[in-house]
Coordinates of C-alpha atoms (C1' of nucleotides) in Angstrom, one line a residue:
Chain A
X112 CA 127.2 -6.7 13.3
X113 CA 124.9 -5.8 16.1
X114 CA 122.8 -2.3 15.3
X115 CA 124.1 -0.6 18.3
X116 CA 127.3 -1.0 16.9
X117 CA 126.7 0.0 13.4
X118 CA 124.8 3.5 14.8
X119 CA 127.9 3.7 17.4
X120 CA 130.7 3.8 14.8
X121 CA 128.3 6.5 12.4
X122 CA 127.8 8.4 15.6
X123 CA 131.7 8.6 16.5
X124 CA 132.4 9.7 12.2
X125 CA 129.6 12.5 13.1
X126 CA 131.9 13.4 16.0
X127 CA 135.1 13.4 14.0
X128 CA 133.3 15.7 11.3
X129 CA 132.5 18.2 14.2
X130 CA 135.7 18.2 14.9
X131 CA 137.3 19.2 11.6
X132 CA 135.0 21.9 11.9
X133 CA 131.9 20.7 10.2
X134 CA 128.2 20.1 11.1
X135 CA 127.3 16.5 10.4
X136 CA 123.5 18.5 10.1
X137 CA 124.2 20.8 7.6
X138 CA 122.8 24.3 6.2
X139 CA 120.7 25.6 3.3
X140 CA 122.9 24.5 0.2
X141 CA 121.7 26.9 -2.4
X142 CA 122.1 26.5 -6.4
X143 CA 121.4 22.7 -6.1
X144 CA 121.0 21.2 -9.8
X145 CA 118.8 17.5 -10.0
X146 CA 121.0 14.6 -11.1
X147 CA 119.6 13.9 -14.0
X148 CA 120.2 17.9 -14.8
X149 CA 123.6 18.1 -13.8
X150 CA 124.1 14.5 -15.8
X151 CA 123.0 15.6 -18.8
X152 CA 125.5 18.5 -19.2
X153 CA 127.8 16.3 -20.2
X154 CA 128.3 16.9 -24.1
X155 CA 129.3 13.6 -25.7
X156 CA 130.3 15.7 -28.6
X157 CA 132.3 17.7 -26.9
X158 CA 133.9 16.0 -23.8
X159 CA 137.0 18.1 -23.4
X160 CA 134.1 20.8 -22.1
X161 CA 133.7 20.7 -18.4
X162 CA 130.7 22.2 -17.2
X163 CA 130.0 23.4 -13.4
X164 CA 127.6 22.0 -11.4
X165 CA 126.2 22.0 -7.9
X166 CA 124.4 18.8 -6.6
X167 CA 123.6 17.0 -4.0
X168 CA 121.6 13.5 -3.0
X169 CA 121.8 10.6 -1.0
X170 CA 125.1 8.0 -1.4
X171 CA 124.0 5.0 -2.3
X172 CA 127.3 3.8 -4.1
X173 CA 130.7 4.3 -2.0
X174 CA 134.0 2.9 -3.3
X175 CA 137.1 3.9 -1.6
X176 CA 140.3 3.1 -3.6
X177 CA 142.9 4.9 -1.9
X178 CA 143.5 8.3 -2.5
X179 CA 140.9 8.4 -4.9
X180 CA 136.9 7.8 -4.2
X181 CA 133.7 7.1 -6.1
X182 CA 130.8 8.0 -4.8
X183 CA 127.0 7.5 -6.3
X184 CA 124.7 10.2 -5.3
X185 CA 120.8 9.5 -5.7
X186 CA 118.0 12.3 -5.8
X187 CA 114.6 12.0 -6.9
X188 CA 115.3 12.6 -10.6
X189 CA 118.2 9.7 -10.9
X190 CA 121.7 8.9 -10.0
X191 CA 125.2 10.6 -10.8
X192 CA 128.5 9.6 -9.6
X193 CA 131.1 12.0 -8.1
X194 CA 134.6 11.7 -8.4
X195 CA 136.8 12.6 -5.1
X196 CA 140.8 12.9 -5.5
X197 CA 143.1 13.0 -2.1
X198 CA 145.1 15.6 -4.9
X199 CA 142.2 17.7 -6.0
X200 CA 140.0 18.1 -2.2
X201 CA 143.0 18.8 -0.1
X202 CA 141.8 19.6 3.2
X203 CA 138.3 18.6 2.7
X204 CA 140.4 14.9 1.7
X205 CA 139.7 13.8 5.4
X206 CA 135.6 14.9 5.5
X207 CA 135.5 12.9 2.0
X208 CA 136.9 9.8 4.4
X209 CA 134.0 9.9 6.9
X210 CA 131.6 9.5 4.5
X211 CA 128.8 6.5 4.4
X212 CA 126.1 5.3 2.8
X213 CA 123.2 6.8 3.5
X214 CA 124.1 10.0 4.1
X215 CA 123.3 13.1 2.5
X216 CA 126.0 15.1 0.8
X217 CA 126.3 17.8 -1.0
X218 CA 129.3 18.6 -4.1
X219 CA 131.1 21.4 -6.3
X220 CA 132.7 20.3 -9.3
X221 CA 132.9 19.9 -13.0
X222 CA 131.3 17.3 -15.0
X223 CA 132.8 14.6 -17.3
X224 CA 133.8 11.3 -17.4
X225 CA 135.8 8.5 -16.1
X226 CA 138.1 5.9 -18.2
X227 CA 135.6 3.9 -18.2
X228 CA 132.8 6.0 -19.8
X229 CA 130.8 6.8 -16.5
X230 CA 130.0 10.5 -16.4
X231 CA 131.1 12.0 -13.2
X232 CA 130.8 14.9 -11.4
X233 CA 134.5 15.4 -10.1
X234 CA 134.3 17.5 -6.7
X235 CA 136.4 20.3 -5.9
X236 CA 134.4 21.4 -2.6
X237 CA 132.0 18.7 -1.1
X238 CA 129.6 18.9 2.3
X239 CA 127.7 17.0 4.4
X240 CA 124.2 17.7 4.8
X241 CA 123.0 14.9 7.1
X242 CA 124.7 12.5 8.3
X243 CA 122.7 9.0 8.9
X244 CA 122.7 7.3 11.8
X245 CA 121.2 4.1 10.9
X246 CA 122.4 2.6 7.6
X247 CA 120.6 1.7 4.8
X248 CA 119.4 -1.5 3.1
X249 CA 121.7 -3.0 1.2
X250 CA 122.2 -1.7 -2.1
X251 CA 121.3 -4.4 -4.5
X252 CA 118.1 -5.9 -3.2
X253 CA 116.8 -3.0 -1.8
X254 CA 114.1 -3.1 1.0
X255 CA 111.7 -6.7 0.1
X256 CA 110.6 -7.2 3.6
X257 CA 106.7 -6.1 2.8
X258 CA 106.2 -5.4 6.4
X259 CA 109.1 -2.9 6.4
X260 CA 108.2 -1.2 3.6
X261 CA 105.0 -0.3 4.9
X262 CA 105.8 0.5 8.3
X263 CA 109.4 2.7 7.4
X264 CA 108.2 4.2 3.9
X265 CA 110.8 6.9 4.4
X266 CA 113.7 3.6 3.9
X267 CA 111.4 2.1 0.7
X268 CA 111.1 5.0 -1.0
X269 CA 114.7 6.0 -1.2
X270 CA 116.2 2.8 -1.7
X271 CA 113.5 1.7 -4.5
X272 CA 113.3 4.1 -7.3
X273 CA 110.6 2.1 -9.3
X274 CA 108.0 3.2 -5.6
X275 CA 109.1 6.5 -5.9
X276 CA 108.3 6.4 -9.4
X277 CA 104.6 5.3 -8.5
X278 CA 103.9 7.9 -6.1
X279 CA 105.1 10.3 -8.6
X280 CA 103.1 8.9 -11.3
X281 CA 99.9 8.9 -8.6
X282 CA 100.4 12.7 -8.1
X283 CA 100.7 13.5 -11.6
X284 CA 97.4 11.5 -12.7
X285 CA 95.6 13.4 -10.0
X286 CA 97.0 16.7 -11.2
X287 CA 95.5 16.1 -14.5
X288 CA 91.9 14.9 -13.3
X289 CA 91.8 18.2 -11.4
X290 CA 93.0 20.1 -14.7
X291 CA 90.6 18.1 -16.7
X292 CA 87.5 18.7 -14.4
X293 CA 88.6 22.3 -14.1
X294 CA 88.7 23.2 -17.8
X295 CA 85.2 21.5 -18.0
X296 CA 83.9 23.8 -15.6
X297 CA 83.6 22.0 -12.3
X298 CA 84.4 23.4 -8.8
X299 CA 86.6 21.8 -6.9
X300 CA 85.1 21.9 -3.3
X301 CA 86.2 20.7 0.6
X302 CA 83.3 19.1 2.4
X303 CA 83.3 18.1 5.9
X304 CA 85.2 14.9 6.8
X305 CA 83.4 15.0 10.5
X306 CA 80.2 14.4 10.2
X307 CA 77.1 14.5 12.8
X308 CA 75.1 12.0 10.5
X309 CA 77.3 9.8 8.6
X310 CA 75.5 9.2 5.4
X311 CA 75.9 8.7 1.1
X312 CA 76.8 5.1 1.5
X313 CA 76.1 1.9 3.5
X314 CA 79.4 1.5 5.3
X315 CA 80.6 1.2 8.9
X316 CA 81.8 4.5 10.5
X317 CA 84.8 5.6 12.6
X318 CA 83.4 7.5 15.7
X319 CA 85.5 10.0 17.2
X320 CA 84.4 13.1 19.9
X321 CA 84.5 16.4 20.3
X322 CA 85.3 17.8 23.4
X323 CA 84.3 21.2 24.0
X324 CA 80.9 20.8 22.4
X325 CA 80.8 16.9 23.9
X326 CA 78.9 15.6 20.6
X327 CA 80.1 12.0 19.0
X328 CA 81.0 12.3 15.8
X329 CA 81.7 10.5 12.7
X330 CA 84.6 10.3 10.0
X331 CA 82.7 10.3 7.1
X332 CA 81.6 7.3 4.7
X333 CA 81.3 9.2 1.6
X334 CA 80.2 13.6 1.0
X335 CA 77.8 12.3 -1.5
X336 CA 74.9 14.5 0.8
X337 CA 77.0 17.4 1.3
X338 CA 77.7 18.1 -2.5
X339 CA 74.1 17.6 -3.1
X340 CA 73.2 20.5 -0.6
X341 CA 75.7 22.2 -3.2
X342 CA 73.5 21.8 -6.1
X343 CA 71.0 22.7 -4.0
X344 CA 72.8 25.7 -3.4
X345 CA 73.4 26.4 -7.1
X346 CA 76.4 25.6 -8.0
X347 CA 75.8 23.5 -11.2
X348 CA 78.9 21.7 -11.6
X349 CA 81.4 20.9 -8.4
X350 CA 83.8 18.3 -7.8
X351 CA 85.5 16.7 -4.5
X352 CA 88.4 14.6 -4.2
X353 CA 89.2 13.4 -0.6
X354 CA 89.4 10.6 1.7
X355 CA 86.8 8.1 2.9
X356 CA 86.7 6.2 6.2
X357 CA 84.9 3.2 6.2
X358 CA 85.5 0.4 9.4
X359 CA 85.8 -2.3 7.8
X360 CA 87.8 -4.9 6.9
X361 CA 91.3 -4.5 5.0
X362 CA 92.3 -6.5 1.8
X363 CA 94.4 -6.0 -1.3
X364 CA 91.3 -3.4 -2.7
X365 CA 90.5 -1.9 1.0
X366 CA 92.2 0.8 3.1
X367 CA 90.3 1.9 6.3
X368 CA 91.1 5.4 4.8
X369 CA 90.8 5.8 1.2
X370 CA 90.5 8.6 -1.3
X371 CA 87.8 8.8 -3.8
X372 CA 86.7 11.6 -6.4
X373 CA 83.3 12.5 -6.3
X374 CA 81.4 15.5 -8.7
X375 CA 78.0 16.2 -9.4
X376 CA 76.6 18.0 -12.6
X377 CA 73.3 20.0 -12.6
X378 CA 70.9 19.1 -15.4
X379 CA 73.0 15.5 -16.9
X380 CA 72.3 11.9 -15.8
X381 CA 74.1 8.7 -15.5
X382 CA 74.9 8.3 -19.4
X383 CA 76.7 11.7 -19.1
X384 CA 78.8 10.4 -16.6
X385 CA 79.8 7.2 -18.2
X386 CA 81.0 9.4 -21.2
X387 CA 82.8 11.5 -18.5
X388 CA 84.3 8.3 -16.7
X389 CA 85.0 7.0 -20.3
X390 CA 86.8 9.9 -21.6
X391 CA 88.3 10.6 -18.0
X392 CA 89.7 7.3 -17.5
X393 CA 91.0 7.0 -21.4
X394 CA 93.1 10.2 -21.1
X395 CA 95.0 8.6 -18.4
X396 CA 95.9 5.9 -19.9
X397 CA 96.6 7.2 -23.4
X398 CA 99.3 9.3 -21.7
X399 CA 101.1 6.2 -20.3
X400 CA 100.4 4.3 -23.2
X401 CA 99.0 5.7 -26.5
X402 CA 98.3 2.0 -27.6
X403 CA 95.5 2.0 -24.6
X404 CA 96.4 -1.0 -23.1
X405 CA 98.0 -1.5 -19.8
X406 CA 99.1 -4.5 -17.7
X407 CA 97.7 -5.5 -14.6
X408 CA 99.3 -8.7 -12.5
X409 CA 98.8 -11.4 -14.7
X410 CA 96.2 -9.7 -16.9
X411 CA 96.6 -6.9 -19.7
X412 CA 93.6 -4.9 -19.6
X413 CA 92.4 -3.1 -22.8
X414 CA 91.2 0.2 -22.6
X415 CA 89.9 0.3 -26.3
X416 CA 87.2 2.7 -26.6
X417 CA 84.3 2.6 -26.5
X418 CA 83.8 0.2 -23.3
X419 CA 81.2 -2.4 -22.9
X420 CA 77.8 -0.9 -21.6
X421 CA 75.9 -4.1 -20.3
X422 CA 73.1 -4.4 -18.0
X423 CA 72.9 -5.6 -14.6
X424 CA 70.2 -8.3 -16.1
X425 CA 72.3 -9.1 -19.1
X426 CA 75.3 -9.9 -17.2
X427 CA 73.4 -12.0 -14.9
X428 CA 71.6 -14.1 -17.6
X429 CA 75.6 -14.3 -19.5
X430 CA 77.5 -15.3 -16.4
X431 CA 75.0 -16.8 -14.0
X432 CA 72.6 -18.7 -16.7
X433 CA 69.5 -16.9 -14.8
X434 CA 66.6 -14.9 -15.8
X435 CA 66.3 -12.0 -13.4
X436 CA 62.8 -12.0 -12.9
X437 CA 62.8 -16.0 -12.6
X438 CA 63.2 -15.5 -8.9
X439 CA 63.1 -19.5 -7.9
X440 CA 66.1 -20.0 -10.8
X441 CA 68.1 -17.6 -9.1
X442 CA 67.7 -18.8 -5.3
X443 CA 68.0 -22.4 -6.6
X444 CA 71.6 -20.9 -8.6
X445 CA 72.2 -18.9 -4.8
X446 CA 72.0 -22.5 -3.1
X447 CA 74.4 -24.0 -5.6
X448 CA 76.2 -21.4 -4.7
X449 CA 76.5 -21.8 -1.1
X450 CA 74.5 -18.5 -0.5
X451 CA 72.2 -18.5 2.6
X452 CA 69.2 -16.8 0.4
X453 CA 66.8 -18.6 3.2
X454 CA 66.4 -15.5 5.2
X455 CA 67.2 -12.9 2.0
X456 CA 65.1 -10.6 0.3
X457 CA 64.6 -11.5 -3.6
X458 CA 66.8 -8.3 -4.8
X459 CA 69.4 -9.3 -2.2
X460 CA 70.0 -13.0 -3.4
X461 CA 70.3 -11.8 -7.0
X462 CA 73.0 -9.2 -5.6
X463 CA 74.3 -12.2 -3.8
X464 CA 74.3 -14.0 -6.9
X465 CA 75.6 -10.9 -9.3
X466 CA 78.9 -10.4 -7.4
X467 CA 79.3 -14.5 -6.8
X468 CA 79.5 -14.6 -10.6
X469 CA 79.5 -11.5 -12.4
X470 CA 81.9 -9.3 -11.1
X471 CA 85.8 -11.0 -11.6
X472 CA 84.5 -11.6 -15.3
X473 CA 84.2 -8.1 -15.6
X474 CA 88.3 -7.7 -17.4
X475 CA 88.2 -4.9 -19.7
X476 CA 86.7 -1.9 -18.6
X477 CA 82.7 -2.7 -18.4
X478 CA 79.6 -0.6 -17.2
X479 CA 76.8 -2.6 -15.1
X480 CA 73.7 -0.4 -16.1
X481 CA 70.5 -0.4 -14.7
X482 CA 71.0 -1.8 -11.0
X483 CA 67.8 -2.8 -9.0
X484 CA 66.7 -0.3 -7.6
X485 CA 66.2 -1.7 -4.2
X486 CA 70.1 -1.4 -4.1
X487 CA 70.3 2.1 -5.0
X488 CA 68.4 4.2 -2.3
X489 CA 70.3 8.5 -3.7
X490 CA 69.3 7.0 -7.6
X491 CA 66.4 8.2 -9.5
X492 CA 64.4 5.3 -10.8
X493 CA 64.1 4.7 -14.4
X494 CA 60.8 6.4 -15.5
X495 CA 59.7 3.0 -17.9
X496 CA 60.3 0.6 -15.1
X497 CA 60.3 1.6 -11.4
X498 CA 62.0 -1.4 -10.6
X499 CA 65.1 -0.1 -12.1
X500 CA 67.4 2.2 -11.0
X501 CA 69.3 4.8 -13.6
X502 CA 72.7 4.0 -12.2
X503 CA 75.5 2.0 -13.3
X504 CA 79.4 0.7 -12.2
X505 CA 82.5 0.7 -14.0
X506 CA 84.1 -2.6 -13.6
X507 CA 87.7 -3.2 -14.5
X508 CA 90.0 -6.4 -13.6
X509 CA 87.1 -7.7 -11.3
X510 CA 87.6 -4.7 -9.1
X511 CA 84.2 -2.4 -8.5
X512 CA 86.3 1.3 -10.2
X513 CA 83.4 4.1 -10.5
X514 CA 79.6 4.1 -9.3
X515 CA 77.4 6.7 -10.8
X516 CA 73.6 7.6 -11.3
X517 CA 71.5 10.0 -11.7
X518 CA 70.5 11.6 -8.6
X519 CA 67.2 11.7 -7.1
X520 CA 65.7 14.7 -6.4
X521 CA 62.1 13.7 -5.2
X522 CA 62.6 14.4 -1.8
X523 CA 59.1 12.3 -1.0
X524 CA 60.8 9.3 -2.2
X525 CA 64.3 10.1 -1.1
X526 CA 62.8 9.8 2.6
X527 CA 60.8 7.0 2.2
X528 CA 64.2 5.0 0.5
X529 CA 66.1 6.4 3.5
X530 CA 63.3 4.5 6.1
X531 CA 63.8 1.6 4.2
X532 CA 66.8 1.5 4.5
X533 CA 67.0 2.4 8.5
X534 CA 65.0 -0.6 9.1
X535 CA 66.6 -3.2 7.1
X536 CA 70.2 -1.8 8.0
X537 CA 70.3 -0.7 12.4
X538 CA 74.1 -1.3 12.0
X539 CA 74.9 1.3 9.1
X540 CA 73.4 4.8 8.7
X541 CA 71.3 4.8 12.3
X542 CA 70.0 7.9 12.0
X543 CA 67.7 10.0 9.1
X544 CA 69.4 13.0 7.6
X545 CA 66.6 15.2 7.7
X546 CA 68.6 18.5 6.8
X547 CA 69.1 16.9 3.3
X548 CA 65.5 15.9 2.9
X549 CA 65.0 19.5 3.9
X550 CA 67.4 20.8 1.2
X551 CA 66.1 18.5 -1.0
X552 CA 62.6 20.3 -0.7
X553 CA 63.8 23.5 -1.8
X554 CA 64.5 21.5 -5.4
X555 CA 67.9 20.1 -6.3
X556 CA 68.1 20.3 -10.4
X557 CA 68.1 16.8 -12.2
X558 CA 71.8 15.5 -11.9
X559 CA 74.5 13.1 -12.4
X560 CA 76.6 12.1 -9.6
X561 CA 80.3 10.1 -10.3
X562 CA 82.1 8.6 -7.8
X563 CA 85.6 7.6 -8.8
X564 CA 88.3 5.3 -6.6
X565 CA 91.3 6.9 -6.9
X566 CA 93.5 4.3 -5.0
X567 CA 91.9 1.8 -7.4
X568 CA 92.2 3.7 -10.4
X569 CA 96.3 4.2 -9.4
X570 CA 96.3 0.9 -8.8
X571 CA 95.6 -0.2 -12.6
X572 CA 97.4 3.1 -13.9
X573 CA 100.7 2.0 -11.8
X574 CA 100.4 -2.3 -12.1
X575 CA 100.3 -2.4 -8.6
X576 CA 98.0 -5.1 -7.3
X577 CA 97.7 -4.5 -3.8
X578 CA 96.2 -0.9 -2.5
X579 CA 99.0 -0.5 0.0
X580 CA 101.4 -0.2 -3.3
X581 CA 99.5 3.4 -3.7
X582 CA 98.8 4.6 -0.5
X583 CA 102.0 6.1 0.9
X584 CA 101.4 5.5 4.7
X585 CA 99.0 2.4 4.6
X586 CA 97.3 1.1 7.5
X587 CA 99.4 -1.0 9.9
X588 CA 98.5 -2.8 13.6
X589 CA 101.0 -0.9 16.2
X590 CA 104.0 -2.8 17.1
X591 CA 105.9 -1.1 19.8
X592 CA 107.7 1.5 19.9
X593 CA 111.4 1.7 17.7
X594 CA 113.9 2.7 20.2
X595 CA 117.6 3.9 19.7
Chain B
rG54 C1' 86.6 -14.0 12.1
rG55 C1' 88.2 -18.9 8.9
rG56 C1' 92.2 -21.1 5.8
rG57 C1' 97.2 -21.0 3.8
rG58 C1' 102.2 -18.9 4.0
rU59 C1' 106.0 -16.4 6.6
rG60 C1' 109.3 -14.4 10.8
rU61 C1' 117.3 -16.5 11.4
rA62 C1' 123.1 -10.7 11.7
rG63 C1' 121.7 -3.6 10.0
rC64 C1' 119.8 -5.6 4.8
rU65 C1' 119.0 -10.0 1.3
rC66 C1' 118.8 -15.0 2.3
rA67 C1' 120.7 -20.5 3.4
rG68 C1' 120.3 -23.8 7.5
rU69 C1' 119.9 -31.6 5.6
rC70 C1' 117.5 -36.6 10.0
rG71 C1' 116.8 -32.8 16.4
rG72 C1' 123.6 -32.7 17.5
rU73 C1' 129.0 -26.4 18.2
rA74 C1' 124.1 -20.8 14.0
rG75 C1' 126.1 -19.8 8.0
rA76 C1' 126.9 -16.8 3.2
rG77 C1' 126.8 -12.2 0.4
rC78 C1' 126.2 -7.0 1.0
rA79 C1' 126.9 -3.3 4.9
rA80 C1' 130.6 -2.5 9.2
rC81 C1' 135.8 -2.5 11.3
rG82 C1' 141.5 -2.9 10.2
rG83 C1' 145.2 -3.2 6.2
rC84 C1' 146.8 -2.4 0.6
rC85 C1' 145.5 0.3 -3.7
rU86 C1' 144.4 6.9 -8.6
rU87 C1' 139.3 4.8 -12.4
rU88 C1' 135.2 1.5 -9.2
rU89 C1' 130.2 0.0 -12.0
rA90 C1' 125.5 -5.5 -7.1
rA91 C1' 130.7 -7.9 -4.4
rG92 C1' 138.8 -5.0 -5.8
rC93 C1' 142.3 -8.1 -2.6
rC94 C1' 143.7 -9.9 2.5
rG95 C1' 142.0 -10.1 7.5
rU96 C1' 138.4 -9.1 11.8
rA97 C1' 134.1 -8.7 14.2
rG98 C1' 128.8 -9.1 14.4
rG99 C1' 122.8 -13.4 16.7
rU100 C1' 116.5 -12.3 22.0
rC101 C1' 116.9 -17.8 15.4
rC102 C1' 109.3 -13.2 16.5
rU103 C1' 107.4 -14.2 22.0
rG104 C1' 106.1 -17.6 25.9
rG105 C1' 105.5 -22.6 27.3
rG106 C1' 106.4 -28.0 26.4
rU107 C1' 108.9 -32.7 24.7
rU108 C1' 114.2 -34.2 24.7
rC109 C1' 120.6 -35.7 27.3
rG110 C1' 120.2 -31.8 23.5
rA111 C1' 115.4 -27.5 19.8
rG112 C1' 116.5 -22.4 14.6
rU113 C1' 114.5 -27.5 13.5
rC114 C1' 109.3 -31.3 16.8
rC115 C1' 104.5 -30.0 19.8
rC116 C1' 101.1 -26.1 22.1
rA117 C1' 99.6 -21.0 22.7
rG118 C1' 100.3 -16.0 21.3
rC119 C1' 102.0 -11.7 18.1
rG120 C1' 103.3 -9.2 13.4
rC121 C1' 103.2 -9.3 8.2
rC122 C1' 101.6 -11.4 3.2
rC123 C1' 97.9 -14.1 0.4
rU124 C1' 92.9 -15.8 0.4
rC125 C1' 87.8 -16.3 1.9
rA126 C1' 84.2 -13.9 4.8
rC127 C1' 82.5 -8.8 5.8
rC128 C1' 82.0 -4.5 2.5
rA129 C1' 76.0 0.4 -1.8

RNA sequence: GGGGGUGUAGCUCAGUCGGUAGAGCAACGGCCUUUUAAGCCGUAGGUCCUGGGUUCGAGUCCCAGCGCCCUCACCA
């Protein structure tokens, strides 16, 4: 039947309620238990006892069998079916007949249960609450189309349980990192998210203006410099979790807009923070599943402690079958590898050459130590070999999780890294942050510094294998406009 | 940006060799006091993603474009 038609026939029932003296749009509905509440005061023991209840939720079940109607309501905490009798509603009989799915209700009645063992709310006063225009998806497959889903979240969420349940499960876990970081002390903190100088990461930014003071400015890449400035400042131990804009490309594992947990502790380094990413991590997932092992796609990923600690070298040697330090073997491994190392510097091949081989072996949860530290521009190199850099990753399913060092505070070489870096790189970070070399110069205290992916990390906490699965409102191209 | 897939009724999907566009759910009408994805009988519902082309004839074949998904590239 064409949409128009379907809307036309809802909008004429809307009419019809009006007319009985009802608003299709209805009012505060006080005293409302969840479904799941109201559905468990049902006493098996005891099913001659008819409690009261007051509920109301979306219909997502409607059967109309005469002068007697079953209705399935659904709310965030579950499903409960009501019971309407042309004998029992009287005058409210003819509301209970305009009715659809999709539309919200609201219903007084006692609970129990039917001949066939379905407990049942039977209604002795019902209302609408919002009528819906549109109808829903059908009831048995739900919304599939991908596309849909995405662009008309509202529809996907309340005709899928099992997304609501992710979204739920997302809020929860970030709940308890905030409680966990709390109780160990740290700050939460807001940094900006327009930034003059868009810096912490190498990443393409989103530039947007400000009018009255007629200054570009950028959505930030990371506040990596900002919570510096606030160990600077003194606070020892502060945390951040908000979203990153990076202009790049999108994939299964990138959102132009993601969020990501960032803290910084005073006076620890990088092997305090892998014991805090550890023990972080591991709480997670012993609360969805004390055996500590969760599925992921195809894969079931083992979150055993304690994790692998490897080296960036080690790996390479392991997975690649080079020496590190044997630069010819690795640009003759980056040919075989259809790299163009030709026109790369040494430290860049081998990256080239790490993530060609390394990184999807990288299952179980595994931290990369000791990065090059040509890569690592904000990390303090390792005092027994300059060349290194005290940083590692958290890998897990292939997917890059948590990067972490320990901060450098020489603000000498944390300018010199950042000139590097503006002349190898015109496209990223254009311009040198000299405010944080400056705070730097007052003396920020030895640190660690965590940066956690949140989406990612939901991602593996919730088996969903694409980022959009986690991000409510992902990123979509326009189409034009929906019209009535 | 490259490669692969996909787009048909409100939703979920069929559609053979190029020959009148189909089903289920939802809707509408009728019967019914216990239905559990679909009670029974009946009715109605289409920009086959868009624009060209080939053909007597295109949902189907060809070309171009668009959206979405996967993948590669990009990505501290």
């Amino acid at each position: 039947m064409a949409k128009e038609k379907l809307s036309e026939d809802r909008l004429n029932k809307a009419q019809k309620i009006r007319e009985l003296g009802y608003d299709p749009y209805g009012q505060r509905f006080d005293g409302v238990i969840p479904l799941a509440q109201a559905k468990a005061l049902f006493d098996p023991d005891n099913p001659e006892k008819h409690p009261p209840a007051r509920i109301a939720g979306r219909i997502i079940f409607l059967r109309d069998i005469g002068s007697l109607i079953f209705i399935r309501l659904r709310d965030s905490s579950g499903e409960l079916q009501i019971g309407l009798s042309k004998k029992h509603l009287g005058q409210q009989w003819k509301l209970a007949k305009l009715f659809d799915l999709g539309d919200i209700i609201g219903a007084d009645g006692q609970i129990g249960i039917t001949k066939t063992g379905e407990i049942t709310l039977w209604a002795t006063e019902i209302t609408i609450l919002a009528k819906a225009i549109n109808p829903p998806p059908e009831k048995w497959h739900g919304l599939t189309d991908t596309e849909l889903r995405y662009r008309q979240r509202y529809v996907d969420l309340f005709s899928n349980p099992e997304v609501q349940k992710t979204f739920k499960l997302r809020s929860e876990l970030i709940a308890q990192i905030r409680t966990m970081l709390t109780e160990q002390g740290f700050l939460e903190v807001e940094t900006p998210m327009m930034q003059a100088i868009a810096g912490g990461a190498a990443a393409r930014p989103f530039i947007t203006h400000h009018n009255a003071l007629d200054i570009d400015l950028y959505l930030r890449i990371s506040p990596e410099l900002y919570l510096k400035r606030l160990l600077v400042g003194g606070f020892e131990k502060v945390f951040e979790i908000n979203r990153n804009f990076r202009n790049e490309g999108i994939s299964t594992q990138h959102n132009p807009e993601f969020t990501m947990m960032e803290l910084y502790q005073a006076y620890a380094d990088y092997n305090d923070m892998m014991d805090l990413t550890e023990q972080l991590i591991s709480q997670l997932v012993r609360k969805i599943n004390p055996e500590m092992k969760l599925p992921f796609g195809e894969l079931t990923i083992d979150y055993t402690q304690p994790w692998q600690r490897k080296t960036y070298a080690e790996l390479l040697k392991e997975h690649a079958g080079v020496d590190i330090n044997d630069i010819d073997a690795v640009r003759a491994k980056a040919r075989q590898l259809d790299i163009e190392e030709a026109t790369m510097d040494d430290t860049v091949v081998i990256n080239e050459v790490f993530e060609a081989t390394v990184e999807d072996k990288l299952i179980n949860p595994t931290f990369v130590i000791d990065y090059p530290a040509p890569l690592c521009p904000l990390t303090k190199p390792k005092p027994d070999n300059p060349d290194l850099a005290l940083r590692f990753e958290l890998f897990i399913a292939g997917m890059e999780l948590a990067n972490a060092y320990t901060e450098l505070n020489d603000p000498k070489i944390q300018k010199r890294n950042f000139e590097i870096q503006l002349a190898g790189q015109e496209e990223t970070m254009a311009v040198m942050d000299h405010d944080f070399i400056n705070a730097l110069r007052y003396g920020m205290p030895p640190a660690g510094g965590l940066g956690i992916g949140i989406d990612r990390l939901i991602m593996l906490m919730t088996n969903s294998t694409s980022i959009r699965d986690v991000i409510l409102f992902p990123l979509q191209k326009p189409k034009e406009q929906l019209t009535e």
